mmCIF file of C-alpha atoms in Angstrom:
data_model
loop_
_atom_site.group_PDB
_atom_site.id
_atom_site.type_symbol
_atom_site.label_atom_id
_atom_site.label_comp_id
_atom_site.label_asym_id
_atom_site.label_seq_id
_atom_site.Cartn_x
_atom_site.Cartn_y
_atom_site.Cartn_z
ATOM 1 C CA ALA A 9 40.782 -0.335 28.799
ATOM 2 C CA SER A 10 42.018 -3.039 26.486
ATOM 3 C CA GLY A 11 44.133 -4.797 29.090
ATOM 4 C CA LEU A 12 47.262 -4.627 26.933
ATOM 5 C CA LYS A 13 50.331 -2.902 28.247
ATOM 6 C CA PRO A 14 52.547 -0.906 25.881
ATOM 7 C CA HIS A 15 55.496 -3.193 26.678
ATOM 8 C CA GLU A 16 53.716 -6.474 25.862
ATOM 9 C CA SER A 17 55.157 -8.302 22.898
ATOM 10 C CA GLU A 18 53.188 -9.064 19.752
ATOM 11 C CA ASP A 19 53.378 -12.763 20.662
ATOM 12 C CA ALA A 20 51.653 -12.089 23.993
ATOM 13 C CA MET A 21 48.875 -10.194 22.184
ATOM 14 C CA LEU A 22 48.254 -13.150 19.879
ATOM 15 C CA PHE A 23 47.425 -15.315 22.884
ATOM 16 C CA HIS A 24 44.725 -12.850 23.952
ATOM 17 C CA PRO A 25 42.798 -12.208 20.721
ATOM 18 C CA VAL A 26 39.812 -10.544 22.428
ATOM 19 C CA GLU A 27 42.061 -8.137 24.308
ATOM 20 C CA PHE A 28 44.075 -7.501 21.170
ATOM 21 C CA TYR A 29 40.890 -6.752 19.190
ATOM 22 C CA GLN A 30 39.701 -4.425 21.976
ATOM 23 C CA HIS A 31 43.076 -2.707 21.817
ATOM 24 C CA LEU A 32 42.674 -2.243 18.055
ATOM 25 C CA LEU A 33 39.135 -0.896 18.514
ATOM 26 C CA ALA A 34 40.429 1.646 21.032
ATOM 27 C CA SER A 35 43.554 2.660 19.120
ATOM 28 C CA ALA A 36 42.285 2.551 15.521
ATOM 29 C CA PRO A 37 38.482 2.203 15.547
ATOM 30 C CA LEU A 38 37.665 3.090 11.942
ATOM 31 C CA PRO A 39 40.129 0.758 10.189
ATOM 32 C CA THR A 40 39.442 -2.011 12.709
ATOM 33 C CA LYS A 41 35.687 -1.854 12.184
ATOM 34 C CA ALA A 42 36.034 -1.488 8.407
ATOM 35 C CA LEU A 43 38.413 -4.447 8.136
ATOM 36 C CA THR A 44 36.189 -6.495 10.444
ATOM 37 C CA GLN A 45 33.219 -5.902 8.163
ATOM 38 C CA GLY A 46 35.348 -6.765 5.130
ATOM 39 C CA LEU A 47 36.408 -10.033 6.760
ATOM 40 C CA ILE A 48 32.793 -10.862 7.598
ATOM 41 C CA TRP A 49 31.683 -10.163 4.013
ATOM 42 C CA GLY A 50 34.578 -12.189 2.604
ATOM 43 C CA ALA A 51 33.890 -15.103 4.941
ATOM 44 C CA GLY A 52 30.214 -14.909 4.027
ATOM 45 C CA ASP A 53 31.102 -15.156 0.360
ATOM 46 C CA LEU A 54 33.325 -18.179 0.967
ATOM 47 C CA ALA A 55 30.476 -19.825 2.884
ATOM 48 C CA ALA A 56 28.056 -19.045 0.032
ATOM 49 C CA GLN A 57 30.457 -20.497 -2.521
ATOM 50 C CA SER A 58 30.824 -23.686 -0.509
ATOM 51 C CA ARG A 59 27.023 -24.031 -0.374
ATOM 52 C CA GLU A 60 26.760 -23.473 -4.122
ATOM 53 C CA GLY A 61 28.571 -26.802 -4.384
ATOM 54 C CA SER A 62 30.294 -26.367 -7.736
ATOM 55 C CA GLY A 63 33.132 -28.611 -6.581
ATOM 56 C CA GLU A 64 35.639 -26.060 -7.843
ATOM 57 C CA ALA A 65 38.098 -24.071 -5.783
ATOM 58 C CA PRO A 66 36.653 -20.869 -4.330
ATOM 59 C CA ALA A 67 36.605 -17.883 -6.683
ATOM 60 C CA LEU A 68 39.055 -15.745 -4.729
ATOM 61 C CA ARG A 69 38.653 -12.730 -7.011
ATOM 62 C CA ARG A 70 34.929 -12.752 -6.147
ATOM 63 C CA THR A 71 35.754 -13.092 -2.441
ATOM 64 C CA ALA A 72 38.237 -10.210 -2.708
ATOM 65 C CA SER A 73 35.489 -8.057 -4.256
ATOM 66 C CA PHE A 74 33.161 -8.874 -1.376
ATOM 67 C CA PHE A 75 35.960 -8.131 1.104
ATOM 68 C CA ALA A 76 36.727 -4.751 -0.499
ATOM 69 C CA THR A 77 33.063 -3.783 -0.690
ATOM 70 C CA GLY A 78 32.659 -4.802 2.959
ATOM 71 C CA VAL A 79 35.627 -2.652 3.997
ATOM 72 C CA GLY A 80 34.079 0.364 2.277
ATOM 73 C CA SER A 81 30.685 -0.372 3.800
ATOM 74 C CA GLY A 82 32.231 -0.786 7.237
ATOM 75 C CA ALA A 83 33.978 2.572 6.947
ATOM 76 C CA LEU A 84 30.772 4.294 5.809
ATOM 77 C CA TRP A 85 28.565 2.765 8.510
ATOM 78 C CA THR A 86 31.121 3.397 11.265
ATOM 79 C CA THR A 87 31.353 7.033 10.245
ATOM 80 C CA TYR A 88 27.564 7.279 10.060
ATOM 81 C CA TYR A 89 27.016 5.802 13.526
ATOM 82 C CA ASP A 90 29.562 8.185 15.044
ATOM 83 C CA ALA A 91 27.914 11.181 13.325
ATOM 84 C CA ALA A 92 24.378 10.051 14.178
ATOM 85 C CA ASP A 93 25.329 9.577 17.811
ATOM 86 C CA ALA A 94 26.826 13.075 17.907
ATOM 87 C CA LEU A 95 23.612 14.493 16.423
ATOM 88 C CA VAL A 96 21.119 12.502 18.496
ATOM 89 C CA SER A 97 22.714 12.224 21.944
ATOM 90 C CA PRO A 98 22.344 15.937 22.839
ATOM 91 C CA LEU A 99 18.614 15.930 21.974
ATOM 92 C CA PRO A 100 16.073 15.945 24.791
ATOM 93 C CA GLY A 101 14.473 12.663 25.745
ATOM 94 C CA GLY A 102 15.656 9.271 26.807
ATOM 95 C CA ALA A 103 16.753 6.070 25.166
ATOM 96 C CA LEU A 104 13.378 5.414 23.505
ATOM 97 C CA GLU A 105 13.217 8.840 21.873
ATOM 98 C CA HIS A 106 16.875 8.709 20.838
ATOM 99 C CA THR A 107 16.387 5.256 19.306
ATOM 100 C CA ALA A 108 13.351 6.475 17.353
ATOM 101 C CA VAL A 109 15.208 9.530 16.033
ATOM 102 C CA SER A 110 18.265 7.425 15.168
ATOM 103 C CA LEU A 111 16.160 4.890 13.264
ATOM 104 C CA ALA A 112 14.277 7.622 11.404
ATOM 105 C CA LEU A 113 17.543 9.330 10.473
ATOM 106 C CA GLU A 114 19.025 6.033 9.300
ATOM 107 C CA GLN A 115 16.013 4.989 7.221
ATOM 108 C CA ALA A 116 15.093 8.381 5.758
ATOM 109 C CA VAL A 117 18.522 9.915 5.204
ATOM 110 C CA TRP A 118 21.481 7.572 5.482
ATOM 111 C CA CYS A 119 20.193 4.390 3.833
ATOM 112 C CA PRO A 120 19.066 6.137 0.631
ATOM 113 C CA ILE A 121 22.465 7.832 0.389
ATOM 114 C CA VAL A 122 24.632 4.779 1.066
ATOM 115 C CA PHE A 123 22.501 2.442 -1.054
ATOM 116 C CA ALA A 124 22.275 4.793 -4.052
ATOM 117 C CA LEU A 125 25.835 6.102 -3.973
ATOM 118 C CA TYR A 126 27.761 3.075 -2.721
ATOM 119 C CA GLN A 127 26.002 -0.251 -2.244
ATOM 120 C CA ILE A 128 24.150 -0.521 -5.556
ATOM 121 C CA PRO A 129 26.989 0.942 -7.652
ATOM 122 C CA ALA A 130 29.505 -1.382 -5.959
ATOM 123 C CA SER A 131 27.280 -4.360 -6.710
ATOM 124 C CA VAL A 132 26.888 -3.374 -10.369
ATOM 125 C CA LEU A 133 30.611 -2.806 -10.858
ATOM 126 C CA THR A 134 31.800 -5.905 -8.996
ATOM 127 C CA ASN A 135 29.387 -8.022 -11.019
ATOM 128 C CA GLY A 136 30.888 -6.872 -14.318
ATOM 129 C CA GLY A 137 28.609 -3.934 -15.056
ATOM 130 C CA ALA A 138 29.801 -0.656 -16.488
ATOM 131 C CA PRO A 139 29.510 2.748 -14.829
ATOM 132 C CA ALA A 140 26.808 3.582 -17.383
ATOM 133 C CA ASP A 141 24.698 0.724 -15.915
ATOM 134 C CA VAL A 142 24.652 2.239 -12.424
ATOM 135 C CA PRO A 143 21.840 4.844 -12.804
ATOM 136 C CA ALA A 144 19.345 2.282 -14.144
ATOM 137 C CA ALA A 145 20.298 -0.164 -11.391
ATOM 138 C CA VAL A 146 19.768 2.519 -8.742
ATOM 139 C CA ARG A 147 16.340 3.387 -10.197
ATOM 140 C CA ARG A 148 15.372 -0.308 -10.314
ATOM 141 C CA GLN A 149 16.782 -1.444 -6.947
ATOM 142 C CA LEU A 150 16.686 1.490 -4.528
ATOM 143 C CA VAL A 151 13.019 1.480 -3.453
ATOM 144 C CA PRO A 152 12.782 -2.321 -3.035
ATOM 145 C CA MET A 153 16.086 -2.319 -1.153
ATOM 146 C CA LEU A 154 14.891 0.446 1.183
ATOM 147 C CA GLY A 155 11.654 -1.464 1.825
ATOM 148 C CA ALA A 156 13.495 -4.688 2.602
ATOM 149 C CA ASN A 157 15.913 -2.821 4.856
ATOM 150 C CA LEU A 158 13.026 -1.192 6.727
ATOM 151 C CA ARG A 159 11.261 -4.536 7.258
ATOM 152 C CA ILE A 160 14.384 -6.428 8.344
ATOM 153 C CA TRP A 161 16.655 -4.011 10.197
ATOM 154 C CA THR A 162 14.159 -1.817 12.022
ATOM 155 C CA PRO A 163 12.796 -4.693 14.144
ATOM 156 C CA ALA A 164 16.308 -6.091 14.574
ATOM 157 C CA ASN A 165 17.546 -2.738 15.835
ATOM 158 C CA VAL A 166 14.804 -2.308 18.432
ATOM 159 C CA LEU A 167 14.755 -5.831 19.863
ATOM 160 C CA PRO A 168 16.657 -5.947 23.158
ATOM 161 C CA GLY A 169 19.770 -8.021 22.667
ATOM 162 C CA GLY A 170 18.952 -8.425 18.992
ATOM 163 C CA SER A 171 21.284 -7.694 16.121
ATOM 164 C CA GLY A 172 20.764 -4.003 16.771
ATOM 165 C CA ALA A 173 22.692 -4.491 19.979
ATOM 166 C CA ILE A 174 25.417 -6.206 17.958
ATOM 167 C CA VAL A 175 25.476 -3.397 15.386
ATOM 168 C CA CYS A 176 25.654 -0.820 18.144
ATOM 169 C CA THR A 177 28.435 -2.756 19.879
ATOM 170 C CA MET A 178 30.448 -2.774 16.658
ATOM 171 C CA HIS A 179 29.783 0.800 15.598
ATOM 172 C CA CYS A 180 28.814 2.891 18.625
#
């Protein structure tokens, strides 16, 4: 339960941001998770721009592109985790077997799809490329991106309390 009562005012919810966020996760999980990821990507871009140290004002159009791409990514990954959980949870075995099947499904099926059909094309287009540039970018970037993802996220997802726990908390 989120702890919020239907009769509480919006002002009262603002004083309890964690409860309000929990309420949003319970009442509208997909848009909440997608917007959260967009905000994280946008904030990450602002942090990167500040470290680049150009001395100029932040490029808000660039940040908006990161935000929008993050929203789309958040929606895709949230949907994936819900579907993967529905597929894996009825299988025989315990947590170890389910984690192994989930990771295999993610690495062998989902990542190639989302990288080739969303992540790489979004990167090309938001960086000024044309739709005609997308196929070559996918051919050039997909295998190295899958390898990097396998090396970074697989250990993170299996470490107790690691970022995998965070990902699962956000998406499961």
